[in-house]
Amino acid sequence: MGEKKYLKWYNKVGYGSGDIAGNVVYAFLSSFLMIYLTDTIGMSSGIVGTLMMVSKLFDGVTDIFFGSMIDKTKSKMGKARPWMLWAYIGCSAMIVMLFMIPAGISSFAQYAWFFIAYTLLNAVFYTANNIAYSALTALITKNDSERVQMGSVRFMFAFGTSLLIQTITVGAVDLLGGGAGGWKAVAIIYAVIGLVVNTISVLSVKELPEEELESGNSVNEDIQEEKYGLKTAAKMLISNKYYIIICVMYILMQIFTATLNMGIFFMTYILGDKSLLGVFAWAINIPLIGGLLLTPFLVKRFKGMYKLNLSGYILATVARGLVIVAGYMGNVPLMLLFSGIASLGMSPLQGDLNALIAECSEYTFLTKGKRVDGTMYSCTSLGVKIGGGIGTALSGWLLDASGYIPNAAVQASSCINMLYFMYLWIPLIINFIITIFLSRLKVERANALIRENTTVS
């Protein structure tokens, strides 16, 4: 008899649509915040990058804090759904605040406005929403196949939203009057859309009772669940080597995305056409979405996630190397082709990452006897914020160091060389490092061995 099924198709689609809301924030900021701040508001990319980095000092504390709070929450809606619902109101407000920095105030006040809004968005509201959303993977079903399917559906919405935002935003800003007013209008539209979709996602699923989540697992059934504090939760995370691997990979993946999202500078000043950002977005995201559709079937065919993810990233790393060759040749069609192949190779990990984190959480339960699903999923928010922050900040620093001049007709050769490094070389290096980490991520096998040894004994 197969695993019990907990979800209907509309539950999976409803859950996955929550990443529309998440990427209304993430994709919009990562693709356009820097160029808005430098070319429209007139801020220094170096100072902005530094402020983003300082902001991450606050983020490091709040991830595990909100994860622990979710684990301790008891309400009619469950543990995670209340946090996901109410935190997004703050996300919507802060994304609008970031794109309505007044022109008539001093430079110091502008930087302070940006820093406060950016920190509140990342360290408080986005953290609570994103950890809760990710934790739902382990709280609404115990079926591994359903978890993989949820991850695939989720990231299809994520990359579809990212594709749409990268394709239409520049034109939408111009259509709505351009300049600061155009950016503000687009931010308001995106914030409203995100708020509506996030609410629909919360209401489309229900969390399982705690007794249901813990039933059917012979390992540690005799261990009473103990209350634990933030310090204990942090120790359990640090002692789980698979959590550390996934967390580092998540950070690297977000740095990858952040540097790739600097593509608008590459398209504008090297390829000479900023509208190519949308073309590359299609070339990157369509293969990703196609791969996500196939991921649940491929996981079954490969009899697990380990071999599939590792093989996919080997392909992606080779393809990113070929993107570099095509880039220096100036051959845009080949760049598009190899970018698509690289995305296809990366797609399985994107689709089954939440299922991997659920396995990682199960490893803690099997070895420690404690449920820390919300705290475990702090690696998603931690990775998004630290990785995205480092990537965006690093891009700002490198851009400033290269001598970038906002709105210049022609950039200096030092700036051109830096844009090649940021858009072509950094993604290759990161893919290679992730491939090495994936070769060590054998959490499925570790859990299976623990269960076998427990059954035998």
CSV table of C-alpha atoms in Angstrom, one decimal:
chain,number,residue,atom,x,y,z
A,1,MET,CA,0.0,0.0,0.0
A,2,GLY,CA,1.3,3.4,-1.0
A,3,GLU,CA,1.8,6.5,1.3
A,4,LYS,CA,-1.3,8.2,2.6
A,5,LYS,CA,-2.3,11.2,0.5
A,6,TYR,CA,-3.2,14.4,2.3
A,7,LEU,CA,-3.6,17.0,-0.5
A,8,LYS,CA,-5.9,17.6,-3.4
A,9,TRP,CA,-4.6,19.3,-6.6
A,10,TYR,CA,-6.1,22.6,-5.6
A,11,ASN,CA,-4.3,22.5,-2.2
A,12,LYS,CA,-1.0,22.1,-4.0
A,13,VAL,CA,-1.7,24.9,-6.5
A,14,GLY,CA,-3.0,27.2,-3.7
A,15,TYR,CA,0.1,26.6,-1.6
A,16,GLY,CA,2.4,27.1,-4.6
A,17,SER,CA,0.7,30.4,-5.5
A,18,GLY,CA,2.1,31.8,-2.3
A,19,ASP,CA,5.5,32.2,-4.1
A,20,ILE,CA,3.9,34.8,-6.4
A,21,ALA,CA,3.6,36.9,-3.3
A,22,GLY,CA,7.1,36.1,-2.2
A,23,ASN,CA,8.6,37.0,-5.5
A,24,VAL,CA,6.6,40.1,-5.9
A,25,VAL,CA,9.0,41.2,-3.1
A,26,TYR,CA,12.2,39.3,-3.9
A,27,ALA,CA,12.3,39.4,-7.7
A,28,PHE,CA,11.3,43.0,-7.9
A,29,LEU,CA,13.9,44.1,-5.3
A,30,SER,CA,16.8,41.9,-6.5
A,31,SER,CA,16.3,42.9,-10.2
A,32,PHE,CA,15.5,46.6,-9.9
A,33,LEU,CA,16.1,48.1,-6.5
A,34,MET,CA,19.8,48.9,-7.2
A,35,ILE,CA,19.2,50.6,-10.5
A,36,TYR,CA,16.3,52.6,-9.1
A,37,LEU,CA,18.4,53.8,-6.2
A,38,THR,CA,21.4,54.7,-8.3
A,39,ASP,CA,19.9,56.0,-11.6
A,40,THR,CA,16.6,57.5,-10.3
A,41,ILE,CA,17.3,58.6,-6.7
A,42,GLY,CA,21.0,59.3,-7.3
A,43,MET,CA,22.4,57.2,-4.4
A,44,SER,CA,25.9,55.7,-4.4
A,45,SER,CA,25.9,52.0,-5.2
A,46,GLY,CA,28.8,51.5,-2.7
A,47,ILE,CA,27.0,53.2,0.2
A,48,VAL,CA,23.8,51.3,-0.6
A,49,GLY,CA,25.7,48.0,-0.7
A,50,THR,CA,27.3,48.8,2.7
A,51,LEU,CA,23.9,49.6,4.2
A,52,MET,CA,22.5,46.3,2.9
A,53,MET,CA,25.4,44.5,4.5
A,54,VAL,CA,24.9,46.2,7.9
A,55,SER,CA,21.1,45.4,7.6
A,56,LYS,CA,22.1,41.7,7.5
A,57,LEU,CA,23.4,41.9,11.1
A,58,PHE,CA,19.8,42.2,12.3
A,59,ASP,CA,18.7,39.4,10.0
A,60,GLY,CA,21.0,36.8,11.5
A,61,VAL,CA,19.1,36.9,14.8
A,62,THR,CA,15.5,37.0,13.5
A,63,ASP,CA,15.6,33.9,11.4
A,64,ILE,CA,16.0,31.4,14.2
A,65,PHE,CA,13.8,33.6,16.5
A,66,PHE,CA,10.8,33.5,14.1
A,67,GLY,CA,11.4,29.8,13.4
A,68,SER,CA,11.3,29.1,17.1
A,69,MET,CA,8.2,31.2,17.6
A,70,ILE,CA,6.4,29.3,14.8
A,71,ASP,CA,7.2,26.0,16.5
A,72,LYS,CA,5.7,27.3,19.7
A,73,THR,CA,2.6,28.8,18.2
A,74,LYS,CA,-0.8,27.1,18.9
A,75,SER,CA,-3.8,28.6,17.2
A,76,LYS,CA,-7.0,27.6,15.3
A,77,MET,CA,-5.1,28.2,12.1
A,78,GLY,CA,-2.1,26.1,13.2
A,79,LYS,CA,1.5,27.0,13.8
A,80,ALA,CA,2.7,28.6,10.5
A,81,ARG,CA,-0.3,30.0,8.8
A,82,PRO,CA,-1.0,33.0,11.2
A,83,TRP,CA,2.6,34.2,10.7
A,84,MET,CA,2.4,33.8,7.0
A,85,LEU,CA,-0.9,35.8,6.8
A,86,TRP,CA,-0.2,38.8,9.0
A,87,ALA,CA,3.5,39.3,8.2
A,88,TYR,CA,2.8,40.0,4.6
A,89,ILE,CA,0.9,43.2,5.4
A,90,GLY,CA,4.2,44.6,6.6
A,91,CYS,CA,5.9,43.2,3.4
A,92,SER,CA,3.5,45.1,1.3
A,93,ALA,CA,3.9,48.4,3.2
A,94,MET,CA,7.7,48.2,3.1
A,95,ILE,CA,8.1,47.4,-0.6
A,96,VAL,CA,6.1,50.6,-1.3
A,97,MET,CA,8.2,52.6,1.2
A,98,LEU,CA,11.4,51.5,-0.6
A,99,PHE,CA,10.2,52.9,-3.9
A,100,MET,CA,8.8,56.2,-2.6
A,101,ILE,CA,12.0,57.8,-1.2
A,102,PRO,CA,11.3,61.5,-1.2
A,103,ALA,CA,13.5,63.6,-3.5
A,104,GLY,CA,13.3,66.8,-1.4
A,105,ILE,CA,15.0,65.4,1.8
A,106,SER,CA,18.7,65.4,2.5
A,107,SER,CA,21.0,62.6,1.3
A,108,PHE,CA,21.4,61.4,4.9
A,109,ALA,CA,17.6,61.2,5.3
A,110,GLN,CA,17.3,59.3,2.0
A,111,TYR,CA,19.9,56.7,3.1
A,112,ALA,CA,18.2,56.4,6.6
A,113,TRP,CA,14.8,56.0,4.9
A,114,PHE,CA,16.1,53.2,2.7
A,115,PHE,CA,18.0,51.5,5.6
A,116,ILE,CA,15.0,51.4,8.0
A,117,ALA,CA,12.5,50.2,5.3
A,118,TYR,CA,14.9,47.6,3.9
A,119,THR,CA,15.7,46.3,7.4
A,120,LEU,CA,12.1,46.1,8.5
A,121,LEU,CA,11.2,44.3,5.3
A,122,ASN,CA,14.0,41.7,5.5
A,123,ALA,CA,14.6,41.2,9.2
A,124,VAL,CA,11.0,41.2,10.4
A,125,PHE,CA,8.1,40.9,7.9
A,126,TYR,CA,9.7,38.9,5.1
A,127,THR,CA,11.4,36.6,7.6
A,128,ALA,CA,8.2,35.7,9.4
A,129,ASN,CA,6.3,35.2,6.2
A,130,ASN,CA,8.9,33.2,4.3
A,131,ILE,CA,9.8,30.8,7.2
A,132,ALA,CA,6.1,30.2,7.9
A,133,TYR,CA,5.4,29.5,4.2
A,134,SER,CA,8.3,27.1,3.8
A,135,ALA,CA,7.5,25.3,7.1
A,136,LEU,CA,4.0,24.5,5.7
A,137,THR,CA,5.7,21.9,3.5
A,138,ALA,CA,6.3,19.7,6.6
A,139,LEU,CA,3.0,20.7,8.4
A,140,ILE,CA,0.3,20.0,5.9
A,141,THR,CA,1.4,16.6,4.6
A,142,LYS,CA,3.6,13.7,5.6
A,143,ASN,CA,3.8,12.3,2.1
A,144,ASP,CA,7.3,12.7,0.6
A,145,SER,CA,5.9,12.7,-3.0
A,146,GLU,CA,3.4,15.4,-2.1
A,147,ARG,CA,6.2,17.5,-0.6
A,148,VAL,CA,8.2,17.2,-3.8
A,149,GLN,CA,5.2,18.1,-5.9
A,150,MET,CA,4.5,21.1,-3.6
A,151,GLY,CA,8.1,22.3,-4.1
A,152,SER,CA,7.8,22.0,-7.8
A,153,VAL,CA,4.5,23.8,-8.0
A,154,ARG,CA,5.9,26.5,-5.6
A,155,PHE,CA,9.0,27.2,-7.7
A,156,MET,CA,7.0,27.2,-10.9
A,157,PHE,CA,5.0,30.1,-9.5
A,158,ALA,CA,8.2,31.6,-8.2
A,159,PHE,CA,10.1,31.6,-11.5
A,160,GLY,CA,7.0,32.4,-13.5
A,161,THR,CA,6.5,35.5,-11.3
A,162,SER,CA,10.2,36.4,-11.6
A,163,LEU,CA,10.0,36.0,-15.4
A,164,LEU,CA,6.9,38.2,-15.6
A,165,ILE,CA,8.4,40.9,-13.4
A,166,GLN,CA,11.7,41.0,-15.3
A,167,THR,CA,9.8,41.2,-18.6
A,168,ILE,CA,7.2,43.9,-17.9
A,169,THR,CA,8.6,46.1,-15.1
A,170,VAL,CA,10.8,48.4,-17.2
A,171,GLY,CA,7.9,49.0,-19.7
A,172,ALA,CA,5.4,49.4,-16.9
A,173,VAL,CA,7.5,52.1,-15.2
A,174,ASP,CA,7.7,54.0,-18.5
A,175,LEU,CA,3.9,53.5,-19.1
A,176,LEU,CA,3.1,54.9,-15.7
A,177,GLY,CA,5.1,58.1,-16.2
A,178,GLY,CA,8.7,57.0,-15.7
A,179,GLY,CA,11.0,58.3,-13.0
A,180,ALA,CA,10.3,58.1,-9.3
A,181,GLY,CA,6.5,58.3,-9.9
A,182,GLY,CA,6.5,55.4,-12.3
A,183,TRP,CA,8.5,53.2,-9.8
A,184,LYS,CA,6.2,54.1,-6.9
A,185,ALA,CA,3.1,53.2,-9.0
A,186,VAL,CA,4.5,49.8,-10.0
A,187,ALA,CA,5.5,49.1,-6.4
A,188,ILE,CA,2.0,49.8,-5.2
A,189,ILE,CA,0.5,47.5,-7.8
A,190,TYR,CA,2.9,44.7,-7.0
A,191,ALA,CA,2.3,45.1,-3.2
A,192,VAL,CA,-1.5,44.8,-3.7
A,193,ILE,CA,-1.2,41.7,-5.9
A,194,GLY,CA,1.2,40.1,-3.4
A,195,LEU,CA,-1.2,40.8,-0.5
A,196,VAL,CA,-4.2,39.2,-2.3
A,197,VAL,CA,-2.3,36.1,-3.5
A,198,ASN,CA,-0.6,35.5,-0.1
A,199,THR,CA,-4.0,35.5,1.6
A,200,ILE,CA,-5.4,33.1,-0.9
A,201,SER,CA,-2.4,30.8,-0.4
A,202,VAL,CA,-2.9,30.8,3.4
A,203,LEU,CA,-6.6,29.9,3.1
A,204,SER,CA,-6.0,27.1,0.6
A,205,VAL,CA,-4.4,24.7,3.0
A,206,LYS,CA,-4.8,23.4,6.6
A,207,GLU,CA,-2.1,22.2,8.9
A,208,LEU,CA,-2.3,18.6,10.3
A,209,PRO,CA,-2.8,18.1,14.0
A,210,GLU,CA,0.4,17.5,16.0
A,211,GLU,CA,-0.7,14.0,16.9
A,212,GLU,CA,-1.1,13.2,13.1
A,213,LEU,CA,2.4,14.6,12.3
A,214,GLU,CA,4.0,12.4,14.9
A,215,SER,CA,2.0,9.2,14.4
A,216,GLY,CA,3.3,6.3,12.5
A,217,ASN,CA,7.0,7.0,13.3
A,218,SER,CA,8.2,4.2,15.5
A,219,VAL,CA,11.5,6.0,16.2
A,220,ASN,CA,11.4,8.1,19.3
A,221,GLU,CA,7.7,7.6,19.9
A,222,ASP,CA,8.6,6.9,23.5
A,223,ILE,CA,10.3,10.3,23.9
A,224,GLN,CA,8.1,13.0,25.4
A,225,GLU,CA,8.2,16.3,23.5
A,226,GLU,CA,10.1,18.8,25.6
A,227,LYS,CA,9.9,22.6,25.6
A,228,TYR,CA,13.0,24.2,24.3
A,229,GLY,CA,14.3,27.7,24.0
A,230,LEU,CA,16.0,29.6,21.3
A,231,LYS,CA,19.5,28.5,22.5
A,232,THR,CA,18.5,24.9,22.4
A,233,ALA,CA,17.0,25.2,18.9
A,234,ALA,CA,20.1,26.9,17.6
A,235,LYS,CA,22.3,24.1,19.1
A,236,MET,CA,20.1,21.4,17.4
A,237,LEU,CA,20.4,23.2,14.0
A,238,ILE,CA,24.2,23.6,14.3
A,239,SER,CA,24.6,19.9,15.3
A,240,ASN,CA,22.7,18.9,12.1
A,241,LYS,CA,25.4,18.8,9.4
A,242,TYR,CA,22.7,18.5,6.7
A,243,TYR,CA,21.1,21.8,7.9
A,244,ILE,CA,24.5,23.5,7.6
A,245,ILE,CA,25.0,22.2,4.0
A,246,ILE,CA,21.5,23.2,2.9
A,247,CYS,CA,21.8,26.6,4.6
A,248,VAL,CA,25.2,27.3,2.9
A,249,MET,CA,23.8,26.1,-0.5
A,250,TYR,CA,20.7,28.4,0.0
A,251,ILE,CA,23.0,31.4,0.6
A,252,LEU,CA,25.1,30.5,-2.5
A,253,MET,CA,21.9,30.1,-4.6
A,254,GLN,CA,20.7,33.5,-3.6
A,255,ILE,CA,24.1,35.2,-4.3
A,256,PHE,CA,23.9,33.5,-7.7
A,257,THR,CA,20.5,34.9,-8.4
A,258,ALA,CA,21.4,38.4,-7.0
A,259,THR,CA,24.5,38.7,-9.3
A,260,LEU,CA,22.6,37.3,-12.3
A,261,ASN,CA,19.8,39.9,-11.6
A,262,MET,CA,22.4,42.6,-12.2
A,263,GLY,CA,21.8,41.6,-15.8
A,264,ILE,CA,20.0,44.9,-16.5
A,265,PHE,CA,23.4,46.6,-16.2
A,266,PHE,CA,25.0,44.0,-18.5
A,267,MET,CA,22.2,44.3,-21.1
A,268,THR,CA,22.3,48.1,-21.0
A,269,TYR,CA,26.0,48.8,-21.1
A,270,ILE,CA,27.5,45.7,-22.9
A,271,LEU,CA,24.8,44.3,-25.1
A,272,GLY,CA,23.4,47.8,-25.6
A,273,ASP,CA,19.7,47.0,-25.2
A,274,LYS,CA,18.1,46.9,-21.7
A,275,SER,CA,15.0,45.2,-23.1
A,276,LEU,CA,17.2,42.0,-23.6
A,277,LEU,CA,16.7,41.5,-19.8
A,278,GLY,CA,13.2,40.1,-20.6
A,279,VAL,CA,14.6,37.9,-23.4
A,280,PHE,CA,17.2,36.4,-21.0
A,281,ALA,CA,14.5,36.0,-18.4
A,282,TRP,CA,12.5,33.8,-20.7
A,283,ALA,CA,15.6,31.8,-21.7
A,284,ILE,CA,16.4,31.2,-18.0
A,285,ASN,CA,12.9,30.7,-16.5
A,286,ILE,CA,11.1,28.7,-19.1
A,287,PRO,CA,13.6,25.7,-18.9
A,288,LEU,CA,13.4,26.1,-15.1
A,289,ILE,CA,9.6,25.8,-15.1
A,290,GLY,CA,9.8,22.9,-17.5
A,291,GLY,CA,12.3,21.1,-15.3
A,292,LEU,CA,10.1,21.7,-12.3
A,293,LEU,CA,7.2,20.0,-14.0
A,294,LEU,CA,9.4,16.9,-14.5
A,295,THR,CA,11.1,16.9,-11.1
A,296,PRO,CA,8.5,14.7,-9.2
A,297,PHE,CA,8.8,12.1,-12.0
A,298,LEU,CA,12.6,12.3,-12.1
A,299,VAL,CA,12.8,11.9,-8.3
A,300,LYS,CA,10.9,8.6,-8.7
A,301,ARG,CA,13.1,7.5,-11.6
A,302,PHE,CA,16.3,8.3,-9.8
A,303,LYS,CA,14.9,6.7,-6.6
A,304,GLY,CA,15.5,9.8,-4.6
A,305,MET,CA,16.8,13.3,-4.8
A,306,TYR,CA,20.5,12.9,-4.3
A,307,LYS,CA,21.7,11.6,-7.7
A,308,LEU,CA,19.2,13.7,-9.5
A,309,ASN,CA,20.3,17.0,-7.9
A,310,LEU,CA,24.0,16.2,-8.3
A,311,SER,CA,23.7,15.2,-12.0
A,312,GLY,CA,21.6,18.3,-12.6
A,313,TYR,CA,24.2,20.7,-11.1
A,314,ILE,CA,27.1,19.0,-13.0
A,315,LEU,CA,25.2,19.8,-16.2
A,316,ALA,CA,24.5,23.4,-15.0
A,317,THR,CA,28.1,24.0,-14.2
A,318,VAL,CA,29.3,22.9,-17.6
A,319,ALA,CA,26.6,25.0,-19.3
A,320,ARG,CA,27.5,28.1,-17.3
A,321,GLY,CA,31.1,27.7,-18.6
A,322,LEU,CA,29.8,27.7,-22.1
A,323,VAL,CA,27.8,30.9,-21.4
A,324,ILE,CA,31.1,32.6,-20.6
A,325,VAL,CA,32.6,31.4,-23.9
A,326,ALA,CA,29.5,32.7,-25.8
A,327,GLY,CA,29.5,35.9,-23.8
A,328,TYR,CA,33.1,36.8,-24.8
A,329,MET,CA,32.2,35.9,-28.4
A,330,GLY,CA,29.4,38.3,-28.3
A,331,ASN,CA,27.0,35.6,-29.5
A,332,VAL,CA,23.7,36.4,-27.8
A,333,PRO,CA,21.8,33.3,-29.3
A,334,LEU,CA,24.4,30.9,-27.8
A,335,MET,CA,24.3,32.8,-24.5
A,336,LEU,CA,20.5,32.2,-24.4
A,337,LEU,CA,20.9,28.6,-25.4
A,338,PHE,CA,23.5,27.7,-22.7
A,339,SER,CA,21.7,29.8,-20.1
A,340,GLY,CA,18.6,27.7,-20.7
A,341,ILE,CA,20.5,24.4,-20.4
A,342,ALA,CA,22.1,25.6,-17.2
A,343,SER,CA,18.7,26.5,-15.8
A,344,LEU,CA,17.3,23.1,-16.8
A,345,GLY,CA,20.1,21.4,-14.8
A,346,MET,CA,19.4,23.6,-11.7
A,347,SER,CA,15.7,22.9,-11.8
A,348,PRO,CA,15.5,19.6,-9.8
A,349,LEU,CA,17.1,21.1,-6.8
A,350,GLN,CA,14.8,24.1,-6.9
A,351,GLY,CA,11.8,21.7,-7.1
A,352,ASP,CA,12.8,19.3,-4.3
A,353,LEU,CA,14.6,21.7,-1.9
A,354,ASN,CA,11.7,22.0,0.5
A,355,ALA,CA,11.4,18.2,0.5
A,356,LEU,CA,15.2,18.0,1.3
A,357,ILE,CA,14.7,20.4,4.2
A,358,ALA,CA,11.8,18.2,5.5
A,359,GLU,CA,14.2,15.3,5.4
A,360,CYS,CA,16.7,17.4,7.3
A,361,SER,CA,14.1,18.2,9.9
A,362,GLU,CA,13.2,14.5,10.1
A,363,TYR,CA,16.9,13.7,10.7
A,364,THR,CA,16.8,16.0,13.8
A,365,PHE,CA,13.6,14.3,15.0
A,366,LEU,CA,15.1,10.8,14.5
A,367,THR,CA,18.4,11.7,16.3
A,368,LYS,CA,17.1,14.3,18.9
A,369,GLY,CA,13.5,13.4,19.5
A,370,LYS,CA,12.3,16.9,18.9
A,371,ARG,CA,10.1,18.5,16.3
A,372,VAL,CA,11.7,21.7,15.0
A,373,ASP,CA,10.1,22.1,11.6
A,374,GLY,CA,9.6,25.9,11.8
A,375,THR,CA,13.1,26.5,13.1
A,376,MET,CA,14.6,24.1,10.5
A,377,TYR,CA,13.0,26.1,7.7
A,378,SER,CA,14.8,29.2,9.0
A,379,CYS,CA,17.5,28.2,6.5
A,380,THR,CA,15.2,29.3,3.6
A,381,SER,CA,14.7,32.8,5.0
A,382,LEU,CA,18.3,33.0,6.2
A,383,GLY,CA,19.5,32.0,2.8
A,384,VAL,CA,17.3,34.4,0.9
A,385,LYS,CA,18.2,37.4,3.1
A,386,ILE,CA,21.9,36.8,3.7
A,387,GLY,CA,22.6,35.4,0.2
A,388,GLY,CA,20.5,38.0,-1.5
A,389,GLY,CA,21.9,40.7,0.7
A,390,ILE,CA,25.5,39.7,0.1
A,391,GLY,CA,24.9,39.3,-3.6
A,392,THR,CA,23.2,42.7,-4.0
A,393,ALA,CA,25.7,44.4,-1.7
A,394,LEU,CA,28.7,42.8,-3.4
A,395,SER,CA,27.3,43.9,-6.7
A,396,GLY,CA,27.0,47.4,-5.4
A,397,TRP,CA,30.5,47.4,-4.1
A,398,LEU,CA,32.0,46.0,-7.3
A,399,LEU,CA,30.0,48.4,-9.4
A,400,ASP,CA,31.2,51.3,-7.4
A,401,ALA,CA,34.8,50.1,-7.4
A,402,SER,CA,34.7,49.7,-11.1
A,403,GLY,CA,34.0,53.4,-11.7
A,404,TYR,CA,30.4,53.0,-12.8
A,405,ILE,CA,28.7,56.3,-13.8
A,406,PRO,CA,24.9,56.2,-13.6
A,407,ASN,CA,23.2,56.9,-16.9
A,408,ALA,CA,26.5,57.3,-18.8
A,409,ALA,CA,26.3,56.7,-22.5
A,410,VAL,CA,29.6,54.8,-22.4
A,411,GLN,CA,31.1,53.2,-19.3
A,412,ALA,CA,34.9,52.9,-18.6
A,413,SER,CA,36.7,49.7,-19.6
A,414,SER,CA,37.2,48.8,-15.9
A,415,CYS,CA,33.4,48.9,-15.5
A,416,ILE,CA,32.8,46.8,-18.6
A,417,ASN,CA,35.3,44.2,-17.3
A,418,MET,CA,33.6,44.1,-13.9
A,419,LEU,CA,30.2,43.6,-15.5
A,420,TYR,CA,31.6,40.6,-17.4
A,421,PHE,CA,32.9,39.2,-14.1
A,422,MET,CA,29.7,39.8,-12.2
A,423,TYR,CA,27.3,38.4,-14.8
A,424,LEU,CA,29.3,35.6,-16.3
A,425,TRP,CA,32.1,34.4,-13.9
A,426,ILE,CA,30.4,34.6,-10.4
A,427,PRO,CA,27.5,32.4,-11.4
A,428,LEU,CA,29.9,29.7,-12.7
A,429,ILE,CA,32.0,29.7,-9.6
A,430,ILE,CA,28.9,29.4,-7.4
A,431,ASN,CA,27.5,26.6,-9.4
A,432,PHE,CA,30.7,24.7,-9.0
A,433,ILE,CA,30.8,25.1,-5.2
A,434,ILE,CA,27.1,24.0,-4.9
A,435,THR,CA,27.9,20.9,-6.9
A,436,ILE,CA,30.6,20.0,-4.3
A,437,PHE,CA,28.1,20.5,-1.5
A,438,LEU,CA,25.5,18.4,-3.2
A,439,SER,CA,27.9,15.5,-3.3
A,440,ARG,CA,27.9,15.5,0.5
A,441,LEU,CA,24.1,15.9,1.0
A,442,LYS,CA,23.1,12.3,1.7
A,443,VAL,CA,20.4,13.0,4.2
A,444,GLU,CA,17.9,10.6,2.6
A,445,ARG,CA,20.3,7.7,3.1
A,446,ALA,CA,21.1,8.8,6.6
A,447,ASN,CA,17.4,8.7,7.6
A,448,ALA,CA,16.8,5.4,6.0
A,449,LEU,CA,19.8,3.8,7.8
A,450,ILE,CA,18.5,5.2,11.2
A,451,ARG,CA,15.1,3.7,10.6
A,452,GLU,CA,16.6,0.3,9.5
A,453,ASN,CA,18.8,0.1,12.5
A,454,THR,CA,15.9,1.0,14.8
A,455,THR,CA,13.7,-1.6,13.2
A,456,VAL,CA,16.4,-4.3,13.5
A,457,SER,CA,17.1,-3.5,17.2
